[in-house]
Amino acid sequence: MRPPRRPIQSLLAWARRQPPKVKAFLAVISGMAVLIILRAIVNDHDNLFVAAEAVHSVGICVLIYKLTKEKTCAGLSLISQELTAIFLAVRLYCSFVMEYDIHTVLDLATLATTLWVIYMIRFNLRSSYMADKDNFALYYVVAPCAVLALVIHPSTSHHIINRIAWAFCVYLEAVSVLPQLRVMQNTKIVEPFTAHYVFALGVARFLSCAHWVLQVLDSRGHLLVALGYGLWPSMVLISEIVQTFILADFCYYYIESVFGGQLVLRLPSGVV
């Protein structure tokens, strides 16, 4: 006799049976509900950005454990790691020339770790790298972000090169996880540590997005004005939202898998 389902399992199963439009509506409503809760319980919304970086660090620790203890990089996208290194390097450059703060130090540590991961995949664990599954061309992501940065960038008093670089790293960060999602879609089966890592990225992206949305709401739109004029302020907010929605579908299946007691995540077709 099968044990009775938990309420959350039943709710997730019901949501899974809904058509795509209903799922999208439920996702928006759920996101708004979480934003309302965060606004009520978090006094300083800057703490959300710190929390996002902390969750990202947890994800990196999981990744390090996978590479050092399990001696395999199966299921990981080298291209996603390279994209991450690119936007972190550009953001570090912008931090040094525009506004040096504690986040600069955190980005430097994250970049160093990411470069180590790239080294492990390319050299030490190359035999377990799924090159045939990691088939998302790098220039498909970098080129559009570069073009968009040339067209839409901040209108601050900084040098034009620095403003374009700032825009480029914002756009690239928003889509850097796409190759990793492609790898998981190609394999259909995601082992636990890779799933934990990508879920941590999803949570970090949501907290970062919540930080920006709540800051805009609390400042009654003045924050967007402070970022400059034209399309750039809106693009910053859109980029944050895009980052969250790119990973939303995966996070849903991850939560369903965890509550279902499954150690290995199986993705249905069309998740990415």
mmCIF file of C-alpha atoms in Angstrom:
data_model
loop_
_atom_site.group_PDB
_atom_site.id
_atom_site.type_symbol
_atom_site.label_atom_id
_atom_site.label_comp_id
_atom_site.label_asym_id
_atom_site.label_seq_id
_atom_site.Cartn_x
_atom_site.Cartn_y
_atom_site.Cartn_z
ATOM 1 C CA MET A 1 0.000 0.000 0.000
ATOM 2 C CA ARG A 2 1.427 3.384 -1.017
ATOM 3 C CA PRO A 3 1.924 5.910 1.829
ATOM 4 C CA PRO A 4 -0.343 8.991 1.686
ATOM 5 C CA ARG A 5 1.093 12.020 -0.076
ATOM 6 C CA ARG A 6 2.212 15.058 1.849
ATOM 7 C CA PRO A 7 0.191 18.231 1.207
ATOM 8 C CA ILE A 8 3.131 19.843 -0.578
ATOM 9 C CA GLN A 9 3.567 16.767 -2.790
ATOM 10 C CA SER A 10 -0.114 16.872 -3.699
ATOM 11 C CA LEU A 11 0.078 20.595 -4.452
ATOM 12 C CA LEU A 12 3.142 20.129 -6.669
ATOM 13 C CA ALA A 13 1.526 17.210 -8.465
ATOM 14 C CA TRP A 14 -1.583 19.321 -9.120
ATOM 15 C CA ALA A 15 0.537 22.230 -10.416
ATOM 16 C CA ARG A 16 2.447 19.878 -12.702
ATOM 17 C CA ARG A 17 -0.781 18.812 -14.432
ATOM 18 C CA GLN A 18 -1.753 22.393 -15.278
ATOM 19 C CA PRO A 19 -1.260 23.893 -18.772
ATOM 20 C CA PRO A 20 1.777 26.182 -19.340
ATOM 21 C CA LYS A 21 -0.223 29.423 -19.049
ATOM 22 C CA VAL A 22 -1.635 28.393 -15.677
ATOM 23 C CA LYS A 23 1.842 27.371 -14.501
ATOM 24 C CA ALA A 24 3.220 30.769 -15.514
ATOM 25 C CA PHE A 25 0.376 32.524 -13.673
ATOM 26 C CA LEU A 26 0.972 30.428 -10.548
ATOM 27 C CA ALA A 27 4.693 31.203 -10.707
ATOM 28 C CA VAL A 28 4.026 34.945 -10.881
ATOM 29 C CA ILE A 29 1.536 34.805 -7.991
ATOM 30 C CA SER A 30 3.945 32.724 -5.892
ATOM 31 C CA GLY A 31 6.797 35.142 -6.597
ATOM 32 C CA MET A 32 4.664 38.120 -5.610
ATOM 33 C CA ALA A 33 3.607 36.381 -2.399
ATOM 34 C CA VAL A 34 7.238 35.698 -1.449
ATOM 35 C CA LEU A 35 8.144 39.332 -2.209
ATOM 36 C CA ILE A 36 5.380 40.527 0.117
ATOM 37 C CA ILE A 37 6.642 38.220 2.874
ATOM 38 C CA LEU A 38 10.261 39.369 2.393
ATOM 39 C CA ARG A 39 9.210 43.002 2.453
ATOM 40 C CA ALA A 40 7.439 42.417 5.766
ATOM 41 C CA ILE A 41 10.192 40.488 7.569
ATOM 42 C CA VAL A 42 13.397 42.025 6.131
ATOM 43 C CA ASN A 43 13.990 45.557 7.357
ATOM 44 C CA ASP A 44 17.144 46.292 5.392
ATOM 45 C CA HIS A 45 16.683 45.041 1.845
ATOM 46 C CA ASP A 46 20.434 45.205 1.239
ATOM 47 C CA ASN A 47 20.557 42.066 3.384
ATOM 48 C CA LEU A 48 18.798 40.249 0.548
ATOM 49 C CA PHE A 49 21.753 40.960 -1.726
ATOM 50 C CA VAL A 50 24.137 39.682 0.951
ATOM 51 C CA ALA A 51 21.951 36.596 1.353
ATOM 52 C CA ALA A 52 22.055 36.055 -2.422
ATOM 53 C CA GLU A 53 25.854 36.083 -2.368
ATOM 54 C CA ALA A 54 25.855 33.741 0.644
ATOM 55 C CA VAL A 55 23.575 31.231 -1.121
ATOM 56 C CA HIS A 56 25.752 31.469 -4.241
ATOM 57 C CA SER A 57 28.761 30.658 -2.033
ATOM 58 C CA VAL A 58 26.949 27.596 -0.687
ATOM 59 C CA GLY A 59 26.372 26.478 -4.266
ATOM 60 C CA ILE A 60 30.048 26.896 -5.063
ATOM 61 C CA CYS A 61 30.973 24.865 -1.968
ATOM 62 C CA VAL A 62 28.723 22.055 -3.216
ATOM 63 C CA LEU A 63 30.460 22.256 -6.587
ATOM 64 C CA ILE A 64 33.900 22.110 -4.967
ATOM 65 C CA TYR A 65 32.842 19.049 -2.965
ATOM 66 C CA LYS A 66 31.643 17.340 -6.144
ATOM 67 C CA LEU A 67 34.934 17.960 -7.951
ATOM 68 C CA THR A 68 37.283 17.120 -5.092
ATOM 69 C CA LYS A 69 35.493 14.208 -3.414
ATOM 70 C CA GLU A 70 33.671 12.528 -6.278
ATOM 71 C CA LYS A 71 36.437 13.235 -8.820
ATOM 72 C CA THR A 72 33.993 13.885 -11.640
ATOM 73 C CA CYS A 73 32.648 16.874 -13.523
ATOM 74 C CA ALA A 74 29.877 14.917 -15.263
ATOM 75 C CA GLY A 75 26.795 17.049 -15.769
ATOM 76 C CA LEU A 76 28.615 20.374 -15.408
ATOM 77 C CA SER A 77 28.829 22.923 -18.206
ATOM 78 C CA LEU A 78 32.301 24.275 -18.861
ATOM 79 C CA ILE A 79 30.759 26.996 -21.032
ATOM 80 C CA SER A 80 28.590 28.246 -18.158
ATOM 81 C CA GLN A 81 31.639 28.395 -15.914
ATOM 82 C CA GLU A 82 33.552 30.327 -18.576
ATOM 83 C CA LEU A 83 30.664 32.775 -19.002
ATOM 84 C CA THR A 84 30.586 33.222 -15.233
ATOM 85 C CA ALA A 85 34.325 33.943 -15.210
ATOM 86 C CA ILE A 86 33.902 36.497 -18.011
ATOM 87 C CA PHE A 87 31.142 38.516 -16.368
ATOM 88 C CA LEU A 88 32.863 38.350 -12.957
ATOM 89 C CA ALA A 89 36.126 39.613 -14.478
ATOM 90 C CA VAL A 90 34.306 42.479 -16.209
ATOM 91 C CA ARG A 91 32.379 43.295 -13.032
ATOM 92 C CA LEU A 92 35.609 43.321 -11.046
ATOM 93 C CA TYR A 93 37.104 45.773 -13.534
ATOM 94 C CA CYS A 94 34.013 47.997 -13.159
ATOM 95 C CA SER A 95 34.224 47.749 -9.370
ATOM 96 C CA PHE A 96 37.858 48.842 -9.307
ATOM 97 C CA VAL A 97 37.361 51.834 -11.616
ATOM 98 C CA MET A 98 33.853 52.881 -10.544
ATOM 99 C CA GLU A 99 32.981 51.890 -6.958
ATOM 100 C CA TYR A 100 35.294 49.731 -4.840
ATOM 101 C CA ASP A 101 33.462 48.092 -1.892
ATOM 102 C CA ILE A 102 33.048 44.803 -0.016
ATOM 103 C CA HIS A 103 31.277 43.247 -3.000
ATOM 104 C CA THR A 104 34.513 43.671 -4.962
ATOM 105 C CA VAL A 105 36.270 41.353 -2.524
ATOM 106 C CA LEU A 106 33.429 38.824 -2.717
ATOM 107 C CA ASP A 107 33.498 38.906 -6.518
ATOM 108 C CA LEU A 108 37.266 38.383 -6.485
ATOM 109 C CA ALA A 109 36.880 35.277 -4.304
ATOM 110 C CA THR A 110 34.086 33.953 -6.536
ATOM 111 C CA LEU A 111 36.162 34.549 -9.672
ATOM 112 C CA ALA A 112 39.138 32.719 -8.184
ATOM 113 C CA THR A 113 36.925 29.742 -7.331
ATOM 114 C CA THR A 114 35.324 29.745 -10.773
ATOM 115 C CA LEU A 115 38.739 29.761 -12.462
ATOM 116 C CA TRP A 116 39.721 26.792 -10.300
ATOM 117 C CA VAL A 117 36.556 24.935 -11.411
ATOM 118 C CA ILE A 118 37.400 25.681 -15.057
ATOM 119 C CA TYR A 119 40.933 24.359 -14.522
ATOM 120 C CA MET A 120 39.612 21.144 -12.929
ATOM 121 C CA ILE A 121 37.166 20.522 -15.797
ATOM 122 C CA ARG A 122 39.700 21.303 -18.538
ATOM 123 C CA PHE A 123 42.625 19.354 -17.126
ATOM 124 C CA ASN A 124 42.288 17.182 -13.995
ATOM 125 C CA LEU A 125 38.788 15.804 -14.691
ATOM 126 C CA ARG A 126 38.667 16.135 -18.456
ATOM 127 C CA SER A 127 37.885 12.438 -18.949
ATOM 128 C CA SER A 128 34.488 12.846 -17.218
ATOM 129 C CA TYR A 129 33.542 16.087 -19.007
ATOM 130 C CA MET A 130 30.483 15.661 -21.256
ATOM 131 C CA ALA A 131 31.692 17.756 -24.184
ATOM 132 C CA ASP A 132 29.059 16.358 -26.542
ATOM 133 C CA LYS A 133 26.265 17.480 -24.186
ATOM 134 C CA ASP A 134 27.798 20.900 -23.540
ATOM 135 C CA ASN A 135 27.033 22.136 -27.044
ATOM 136 C CA PHE A 136 25.816 25.689 -26.404
ATOM 137 C CA ALA A 137 28.115 27.931 -28.477
ATOM 138 C CA LEU A 138 29.826 30.616 -26.376
ATOM 139 C CA TYR A 139 29.380 33.346 -28.978
ATOM 140 C CA TYR A 140 25.593 32.771 -29.035
ATOM 141 C CA VAL A 141 25.558 34.356 -25.577
ATOM 142 C CA VAL A 142 28.514 36.749 -25.592
ATOM 143 C CA ALA A 143 27.837 38.431 -28.959
ATOM 144 C CA PRO A 144 24.193 39.461 -28.294
ATOM 145 C CA CYS A 145 25.128 40.740 -24.821
ATOM 146 C CA ALA A 146 27.988 42.799 -26.291
ATOM 147 C CA VAL A 147 25.743 44.301 -28.985
ATOM 148 C CA LEU A 148 23.015 45.075 -26.455
ATOM 149 C CA ALA A 149 25.579 46.718 -24.151
ATOM 150 C CA LEU A 150 26.745 48.953 -27.002
ATOM 151 C CA VAL A 151 23.171 50.066 -27.634
ATOM 152 C CA ILE A 152 21.776 50.253 -24.077
ATOM 153 C CA HIS A 153 24.140 51.195 -21.244
ATOM 154 C CA PRO A 154 24.208 53.570 -18.242
ATOM 155 C CA SER A 155 24.075 57.322 -18.789
ATOM 156 C CA THR A 156 26.268 58.154 -15.784
ATOM 157 C CA SER A 157 29.340 60.389 -15.801
ATOM 158 C CA HIS A 158 31.776 57.467 -16.076
ATOM 159 C CA HIS A 159 33.851 56.825 -19.204
ATOM 160 C CA ILE A 160 31.884 55.296 -22.080
ATOM 161 C CA ILE A 161 34.015 52.108 -22.041
ATOM 162 C CA ASN A 162 33.288 51.566 -18.355
ATOM 163 C CA ARG A 163 29.566 52.124 -18.880
ATOM 164 C CA ILE A 164 29.448 49.619 -21.740
ATOM 165 C CA ALA A 165 31.429 47.097 -19.670
ATOM 166 C CA TRP A 166 28.992 47.544 -16.788
ATOM 167 C CA ALA A 167 26.015 46.866 -19.059
ATOM 168 C CA PHE A 168 27.768 43.869 -20.652
ATOM 169 C CA CYS A 169 28.346 42.103 -17.334
ATOM 170 C CA VAL A 170 24.733 42.722 -16.253
ATOM 171 C CA TYR A 171 23.362 41.182 -19.460
ATOM 172 C CA LEU A 172 25.842 38.302 -19.498
ATOM 173 C CA GLU A 173 25.120 37.366 -15.886
ATOM 174 C CA ALA A 174 21.411 37.137 -16.712
ATOM 175 C CA VAL A 175 21.933 34.378 -19.304
ATOM 176 C CA SER A 176 25.176 32.720 -18.171
ATOM 177 C CA VAL A 177 23.337 29.696 -16.782
ATOM 178 C CA LEU A 178 21.748 28.768 -20.141
ATOM 179 C CA PRO A 179 24.546 26.352 -21.203
ATOM 180 C CA GLN A 180 24.251 24.548 -17.843
ATOM 181 C CA LEU A 181 20.521 24.140 -18.366
ATOM 182 C CA ARG A 182 21.193 22.841 -21.894
ATOM 183 C CA VAL A 183 23.530 20.168 -20.506
ATOM 184 C CA MET A 184 20.896 19.048 -18.016
ATOM 185 C CA GLN A 185 18.216 19.018 -20.710
ATOM 186 C CA ASN A 186 20.455 16.911 -22.967
ATOM 187 C CA THR A 187 21.196 14.362 -20.236
ATOM 188 C CA LYS A 188 17.623 14.390 -18.805
ATOM 189 C CA ILE A 189 19.019 12.996 -15.528
ATOM 190 C CA VAL A 190 20.738 15.351 -13.076
ATOM 191 C CA GLU A 191 22.832 13.905 -10.269
ATOM 192 C CA PRO A 192 22.320 15.362 -6.757
ATOM 193 C CA PHE A 193 25.332 17.703 -6.381
ATOM 194 C CA THR A 194 24.798 19.343 -9.769
ATOM 195 C CA ALA A 195 21.110 19.784 -8.929
ATOM 196 C CA HIS A 196 21.983 21.335 -5.539
ATOM 197 C CA TYR A 197 24.403 23.731 -7.214
ATOM 198 C CA VAL A 198 21.930 24.913 -9.861
ATOM 199 C CA PHE A 199 19.137 25.218 -7.280
ATOM 200 C CA ALA A 200 21.422 27.402 -5.146
ATOM 201 C CA LEU A 201 21.979 29.599 -8.216
ATOM 202 C CA GLY A 202 18.211 29.853 -8.656
ATOM 203 C CA VAL A 203 17.662 30.894 -5.038
ATOM 204 C CA ALA A 204 20.521 33.406 -5.224
ATOM 205 C CA ARG A 205 19.113 34.915 -8.411
ATOM 206 C CA PHE A 206 15.653 35.217 -6.839
ATOM 207 C CA LEU A 207 17.027 36.950 -3.726
ATOM 208 C CA SER A 208 19.022 39.346 -5.895
ATOM 209 C CA CYS A 209 15.931 40.073 -7.978
ATOM 210 C CA ALA A 210 13.861 40.586 -4.811
ATOM 211 C CA HIS A 211 16.490 43.045 -3.565
ATOM 212 C CA TRP A 212 16.188 45.189 -6.686
ATOM 213 C CA VAL A 213 12.393 45.015 -6.921
ATOM 214 C CA LEU A 214 11.892 45.953 -3.267
ATOM 215 C CA GLN A 215 14.465 48.733 -3.524
ATOM 216 C CA VAL A 216 12.565 50.192 -6.467
ATOM 217 C CA LEU A 217 9.249 49.915 -4.617
ATOM 218 C CA ASP A 218 10.601 51.474 -1.424
ATOM 219 C CA SER A 219 12.192 54.350 -3.299
ATOM 220 C CA ARG A 220 8.963 54.799 -5.309
ATOM 221 C CA GLY A 221 10.925 54.504 -8.533
ATOM 222 C CA HIS A 222 13.638 56.988 -7.560
ATOM 223 C CA LEU A 223 16.275 54.223 -7.655
ATOM 224 C CA LEU A 224 15.662 53.729 -11.353
ATOM 225 C CA VAL A 225 16.141 57.451 -11.902
ATOM 226 C CA ALA A 226 19.413 57.317 -9.953
ATOM 227 C CA LEU A 227 20.700 54.646 -12.358
ATOM 228 C CA GLY A 228 20.344 57.058 -15.280
ATOM 229 C CA TYR A 229 17.819 57.841 -17.967
ATOM 230 C CA GLY A 230 16.635 56.069 -21.122
ATOM 231 C CA LEU A 231 16.160 52.286 -21.324
ATOM 232 C CA TRP A 232 19.069 51.333 -19.055
ATOM 233 C CA PRO A 233 17.237 51.462 -15.660
ATOM 234 C CA SER A 234 14.464 49.256 -16.997
ATOM 235 C CA MET A 235 16.995 46.843 -18.532
ATOM 236 C CA VAL A 236 18.682 46.381 -15.142
ATOM 237 C CA LEU A 237 15.398 45.337 -13.582
ATOM 238 C CA ILE A 238 14.433 43.183 -16.583
ATOM 239 C CA SER A 239 17.809 41.401 -16.444
ATOM 240 C CA GLU A 240 17.233 40.507 -12.794
ATOM 241 C CA ILE A 241 13.759 39.176 -13.561
ATOM 242 C CA VAL A 242 15.040 37.195 -16.573
ATOM 243 C CA GLN A 243 17.707 35.536 -14.411
ATOM 244 C CA THR A 244 15.019 34.381 -11.995
ATOM 245 C CA PHE A 245 12.581 33.064 -14.588
ATOM 246 C CA ILE A 246 15.290 31.185 -16.512
ATOM 247 C CA LEU A 247 15.834 28.985 -13.456
ATOM 248 C CA ALA A 248 12.254 28.944 -12.150
ATOM 249 C CA ASP A 249 11.201 25.811 -14.049
ATOM 250 C CA PHE A 250 14.235 23.843 -12.901
ATOM 251 C CA CYS A 251 13.718 24.925 -9.283
ATOM 252 C CA TYR A 252 10.119 23.692 -9.452
ATOM 253 C CA TYR A 253 11.184 20.201 -10.543
ATOM 254 C CA TYR A 254 14.006 20.237 -7.980
ATOM 255 C CA ILE A 255 11.570 20.947 -5.125
ATOM 256 C CA GLU A 256 9.167 18.320 -6.424
ATOM 257 C CA SER A 257 12.021 15.791 -6.562
ATOM 258 C CA VAL A 258 13.188 16.590 -3.021
ATOM 259 C CA PHE A 259 9.720 16.256 -1.495
ATOM 260 C CA GLY A 260 9.218 13.094 -3.520
ATOM 261 C CA GLY A 261 12.294 11.557 -1.891
ATOM 262 C CA GLN A 262 14.195 11.188 -5.167
ATOM 263 C CA LEU A 263 17.981 11.543 -5.024
ATOM 264 C CA VAL A 264 18.350 11.871 -8.772
ATOM 265 C CA LEU A 265 16.421 14.584 -10.620
ATOM 266 C CA ARG A 266 14.778 13.559 -13.887
ATOM 267 C CA LEU A 267 13.795 16.422 -16.154
ATOM 268 C CA PRO A 268 10.936 16.030 -18.620
ATOM 269 C CA SER A 269 11.284 17.306 -22.152
ATOM 270 C CA GLY A 270 10.803 21.026 -22.658
ATOM 271 C CA VAL A 271 11.966 22.212 -19.227
ATOM 272 C CA VAL A 272 14.665 24.420 -20.756
#
